[in-house]
C-alpha cells in the first residue's frame, strides 16, 4: 500500500502568516493527489485535486504543487476561517490512502 | 443543489452487521464513483472503499482493514449507494461518510459496543 506522511503534524500560526504543509508519498503517484480541509464536526472540503488544480469556489490563497513524490499545500495569507485540519489523499493506486493530517491552530 | 445523505448507523454489538445507505441528488449519480470514508472520534480519515460506475463494470475496491467484511453496492435507479458492514469490531466505531471525493455527506455514526 502507498503510505502518505504529512509534516508538520501540528502547527500554530497567526492570521496573515504563510502556511506550507508537505505530504510525501512512499512511491510514485504521479499527480493523483488531493488536499482537504476539515473543521471539527464537519465533513472534509476538497481544496485541491490533481496536485495543483484549485477546486471551484476555493479562495486563490490556497495552492498546491508537486515535486516528484513530495506535494505541498500553501496558504499565502492565513485567514481566521483557515484554522482547521488538512489531509492529503492519494488516488493513484488501491487502496487509496489519506495522510495522517496537519492541524493548524491559532498562535 | 448537491446532496449526499448517509443513514443506517447506530449501536451494534461486536460481530453484528449494519447496512448504511447514501442517498443522493443534484448530480449525475450513475456516472460517478462513490467512496466510503470513516473517521473515529478524534482520529484521521480512513478510506474504506469505492464502487465505480456502470461504465467501469461497477468495480469495487477496499482498504485492507475492511476487506472481506465490508461490501459496497449501488442502485443507480434510486441514486443510492450502500455499505454493508459485517463482523463488526469495536475498532470499526466511527463516523462513516459517503463521497464522490468532491461532494460529501454529513456522515452517520456507527458504534460497536457490547
Short mmCIF file of C-alpha atoms in Angstrom, two decimals:
data_model
loop_
_atom_site.label_atom_id
_atom_site.label_comp_id
_atom_site.label_asym_id
_atom_site.label_seq_id
_atom_site.Cartn_x
_atom_site.Cartn_y
_atom_site.Cartn_z
CA UNK A 1 0.00 0.00 0.00
CA UNK A 2 1.09 3.58 -0.64
CA UNK A 3 1.87 5.43 2.57
CA UNK A 4 1.48 9.19 2.91
CA UNK A 5 3.33 11.18 5.54
CA UNK A 6 2.49 14.78 6.38
CA UNK A 7 4.62 17.40 8.03
CA UNK A 8 4.23 19.06 10.34
CA UNK A 9 1.61 17.19 12.35
CA UNK A 10 0.65 20.33 14.18
CA UNK A 11 1.49 23.99 13.89
CA UNK A 12 0.49 27.25 15.47
CA UNK A 13 0.17 30.22 13.19
CA UNK A 14 -1.20 33.74 13.09
CA UNK A 15 -3.63 35.46 10.74
CA UNK A 16 -1.67 36.69 7.75
CA UNK A 17 1.03 34.03 8.00
CA UNK A 18 2.13 31.98 5.00
CA UNK A 19 1.43 28.31 5.63
CA UNK A 20 3.13 25.36 3.98
CA UNK A 21 2.18 21.72 4.58
CA UNK A 22 4.06 18.83 2.97
CA UNK A 23 2.75 15.40 2.00
CA UNK A 24 5.22 12.71 0.90
CA UNK A 25 4.22 9.51 -0.84
CA UNK A 26 6.10 6.25 -0.29
CA UNK A 27 6.17 5.65 -4.05
CA UNK A 28 5.29 7.48 -7.23
CA UNK A 29 1.68 8.58 -7.55
CA UNK A 30 2.01 10.96 -10.48
CA UNK A 31 -0.27 13.89 -9.66
CA UNK A 32 -3.11 11.81 -8.25
CA UNK A 33 -3.25 13.73 -5.01
CA UNK A 34 -5.95 15.83 -3.39
CA UNK A 35 -5.94 18.16 -0.41
CA UNK A 36 -8.82 18.50 2.03
CA UNK A 37 -9.69 20.89 4.84
CA UNK A 38 -11.74 19.62 7.76
CA UNK A 39 -13.21 21.59 10.59
CA UNK A 40 -14.38 19.97 13.80
CA UNK A 41 -17.63 18.05 13.40
CA UNK A 42 -17.83 18.75 9.66
CA UNK A 43 -17.24 16.73 6.52
CA UNK A 44 -13.96 17.36 4.71
CA UNK A 45 -13.89 20.01 2.00
CA UNK A 46 -11.95 19.50 -1.23
CA UNK A 47 -9.39 22.24 -1.80
CA UNK A 48 -7.02 20.94 -4.47
CA UNK A 49 -7.10 17.99 -6.86
CA UNK A 50 -4.60 16.71 -9.38
CA UNK A 51 -1.92 18.02 -7.01
CA UNK A 52 -2.32 21.62 -8.17
CA UNK A 53 -5.82 22.33 -9.53
CA UNK A 54 -7.89 24.58 -7.32
CA UNK A 55 -11.42 23.29 -6.71
CA UNK A 56 -14.14 25.68 -7.85
CA UNK A 57 -15.05 28.15 -5.16
CA UNK A 58 -11.88 27.72 -3.11
CA UNK A 59 -10.06 31.00 -2.44
CA UNK A 60 -6.98 31.66 -4.54
CA UNK A 61 -4.80 31.98 -1.43
CA UNK A 62 -4.73 28.15 -1.49
CA UNK A 63 -2.34 26.49 -3.92
CA UNK A 64 -0.80 23.07 -4.44
CA UNK A 65 2.39 21.87 -6.06
CA UNK A 66 4.31 18.68 -6.73
CA UNK A 67 7.98 17.77 -6.89
CA UNK A 68 8.40 14.07 -7.50
CA UNK A 69 6.72 12.30 -4.60
CA UNK A 70 6.59 15.43 -2.46
CA UNK A 71 3.45 17.54 -2.51
CA UNK A 72 2.90 20.92 -0.93
CA UNK A 73 -0.21 22.80 0.11
CA UNK A 74 0.38 26.52 0.56
CA UNK A 75 -1.88 29.14 2.03
CA UNK A 76 -0.45 32.53 1.09
CA UNK A 77 -2.06 34.51 3.90
CA UNK A 78 -3.91 32.66 6.63
CA UNK A 79 -7.41 33.85 7.36
CA UNK A 80 -9.38 33.12 10.56
CA UNK A 81 -11.52 30.56 8.75
CA UNK A 82 -8.43 28.58 7.67
CA UNK A 83 -7.69 27.21 11.13
CA UNK A 84 -8.54 23.54 10.64
CA UNK A 85 -7.03 20.14 9.96
CA UNK A 86 -5.66 19.41 6.49
CA UNK A 87 -5.37 15.97 4.87
CA UNK A 88 -3.83 14.73 1.66
CA UNK A 89 -5.33 11.78 -0.23
CA UNK A 90 -3.66 9.67 -2.91
CA UNK A 91 -5.88 8.33 -5.69
CA UNK A 92 -3.16 6.63 -7.71
CA UNK A 93 -3.43 3.03 -6.56
CA UNK A 94 -5.79 0.93 -4.49
CA UNK A 95 -6.23 1.11 -1.65
CA UNK A 96 -6.43 4.87 -1.73
CA UNK A 97 -4.91 6.36 1.41
CA UNK A 98 -5.08 9.56 3.43
CA UNK A 99 -2.20 11.25 5.14
CA UNK A 100 -2.39 11.47 8.94
CA UNK A 101 -3.37 15.14 8.90
CA UNK A 102 -1.93 18.51 9.87
CA UNK A 103 -3.75 20.58 12.46
CA UNK A 104 -3.35 24.35 12.16
CA UNK A 105 -4.09 26.22 15.38
CA UNK A 106 -4.18 29.86 16.26
CA UNK A 107 -0.98 31.12 17.86
CA UNK B 1 -28.01 21.64 -5.10
CA UNK B 2 -25.96 18.52 -4.49
CA UNK B 3 -26.97 16.42 -1.51
CA UNK B 4 -25.48 13.24 -0.11
CA UNK B 5 -27.21 11.87 2.97
CA UNK B 6 -25.99 8.86 4.90
CA UNK B 7 -28.28 6.82 7.11
CA UNK B 8 -28.42 3.47 8.85
CA UNK B 9 -25.85 3.99 11.56
CA UNK B 10 -26.43 3.04 15.16
CA UNK B 11 -25.33 0.92 18.07
CA UNK B 12 -24.44 -2.68 17.27
CA UNK B 13 -22.76 -5.46 19.21
CA UNK B 14 -19.37 -6.87 18.21
CA UNK B 15 -19.85 -9.43 15.48
CA UNK B 16 -23.01 -7.73 14.27
CA UNK B 17 -23.95 -6.18 10.96
CA UNK B 18 -25.42 -2.98 9.57
CA UNK B 19 -26.30 -1.67 6.13
CA UNK B 20 -25.55 2.00 5.61
CA UNK B 21 -27.21 3.97 2.84
CA UNK B 22 -26.09 7.04 0.92
CA UNK B 23 -28.98 8.81 -0.79
CA UNK B 24 -28.04 11.44 -3.32
CA UNK B 25 -29.43 14.17 -5.55
CA UNK B 26 -28.24 17.05 -7.66
CA UNK B 27 -25.52 15.37 -9.71
CA UNK B 28 -25.15 12.53 -12.20
CA UNK B 29 -25.06 9.65 -9.76
CA UNK B 30 -24.96 6.95 -12.40
CA UNK B 31 -21.72 8.28 -13.84
CA UNK B 32 -19.97 8.82 -10.52
CA UNK B 33 -17.75 6.59 -8.41
CA UNK B 34 -18.88 6.55 -4.80
CA UNK B 35 -16.36 6.23 -2.00
CA UNK B 36 -16.87 5.47 1.68
CA UNK B 37 -14.56 7.08 4.24
CA UNK B 38 -14.66 6.77 8.01
CA UNK B 39 -13.32 8.72 10.95
CA UNK B 40 -13.05 7.51 14.51
CA UNK B 41 -13.55 10.15 17.17
CA UNK B 42 -10.50 12.40 17.38
CA UNK B 43 -8.69 10.47 14.66
CA UNK B 44 -7.87 10.96 10.99
CA UNK B 45 -9.71 9.98 7.84
CA UNK B 46 -9.60 6.36 6.63
CA UNK B 47 -10.54 5.41 3.07
CA UNK B 48 -12.74 2.31 3.21
CA UNK B 49 -13.50 1.64 -0.43
CA UNK B 50 -15.34 2.63 -3.58
CA UNK B 51 -17.69 1.41 -6.25
CA UNK B 52 -17.25 2.61 -9.80
CA UNK B 53 -19.97 3.36 -12.31
CA UNK B 54 -21.63 1.01 -14.77
CA UNK B 55 -19.14 2.09 -17.41
CA UNK B 56 -16.39 0.58 -15.27
CA UNK B 57 -18.38 -2.57 -14.58
CA UNK B 58 -19.39 -1.47 -11.06
CA UNK B 59 -15.87 -2.44 -9.95
CA UNK B 60 -15.16 -2.22 -6.24
CA UNK B 61 -12.02 -1.82 -4.17
CA UNK B 62 -11.50 -1.90 -0.41
CA UNK B 63 -9.00 -0.97 2.24
CA UNK B 64 -7.10 -3.75 3.97
CA UNK B 65 -8.77 -3.30 7.35
CA UNK B 66 -12.27 -3.92 5.95
CA UNK B 67 -11.67 -6.24 3.01
CA UNK B 68 -13.79 -9.35 3.29
CA UNK B 69 -16.08 -7.81 5.91
CA UNK B 70 -17.48 -4.74 4.13
CA UNK B 71 -19.31 -4.68 0.79
CA UNK B 72 -20.19 -1.63 -1.28
CA UNK B 73 -23.10 -1.69 -3.73
CA UNK B 74 -25.29 0.79 -5.57
CA UNK B 75 -28.71 1.24 -7.09
CA UNK B 76 -28.46 3.76 -9.90
CA UNK B 77 -32.26 3.87 -10.32
CA UNK B 78 -32.54 5.16 -6.74
CA UNK B 79 -29.33 7.25 -6.85
CA UNK B 80 -28.28 5.44 -3.69
CA UNK B 81 -25.12 3.66 -2.60
CA UNK B 82 -24.82 1.15 0.20
CA UNK B 83 -22.17 -0.08 2.61
CA UNK B 84 -22.84 -3.49 4.15
CA UNK B 85 -20.70 -3.87 7.25
CA UNK B 86 -20.36 -7.36 8.73
CA UNK B 87 -18.38 -8.98 11.54
CA UNK B 88 -18.11 -5.60 13.24
CA UNK B 89 -15.32 -4.94 15.71
CA UNK B 90 -15.04 -2.25 18.36
CA UNK B 91 -12.39 -0.57 16.22
CA UNK B 92 -14.99 -0.06 13.47
CA UNK B 93 -16.66 2.58 15.67
CA UNK B 94 -16.56 5.76 13.61
CA UNK B 95 -18.50 8.29 11.58
CA UNK B 96 -18.98 6.89 8.08
CA UNK B 97 -19.07 9.31 5.15
CA UNK B 98 -20.01 8.70 1.53
CA UNK B 99 -18.36 10.93 -1.03
CA UNK B 100 -17.63 11.45 -4.69
CA UNK B 101 -14.34 13.00 -3.45
CA UNK B 102 -15.69 16.49 -4.06
CA UNK B 103 -19.20 16.12 -2.66
CA UNK B 104 -19.58 14.70 0.85
CA UNK B 105 -22.40 13.66 3.13
CA UNK B 106 -22.61 14.69 6.77
CA UNK B 107 -21.80 11.17 7.98
CA UNK B 108 -23.56 8.54 10.03
CA UNK B 109 -22.24 7.25 13.35
CA UNK B 110 -21.64 3.54 13.85
CA UNK B 111 -20.92 2.47 17.42
CA UNK B 112 -19.77 -1.09 18.05
CA UNK B 113 -20.08 -1.98 21.70
CA UNK B 114 -21.43 -4.69 23.96
#
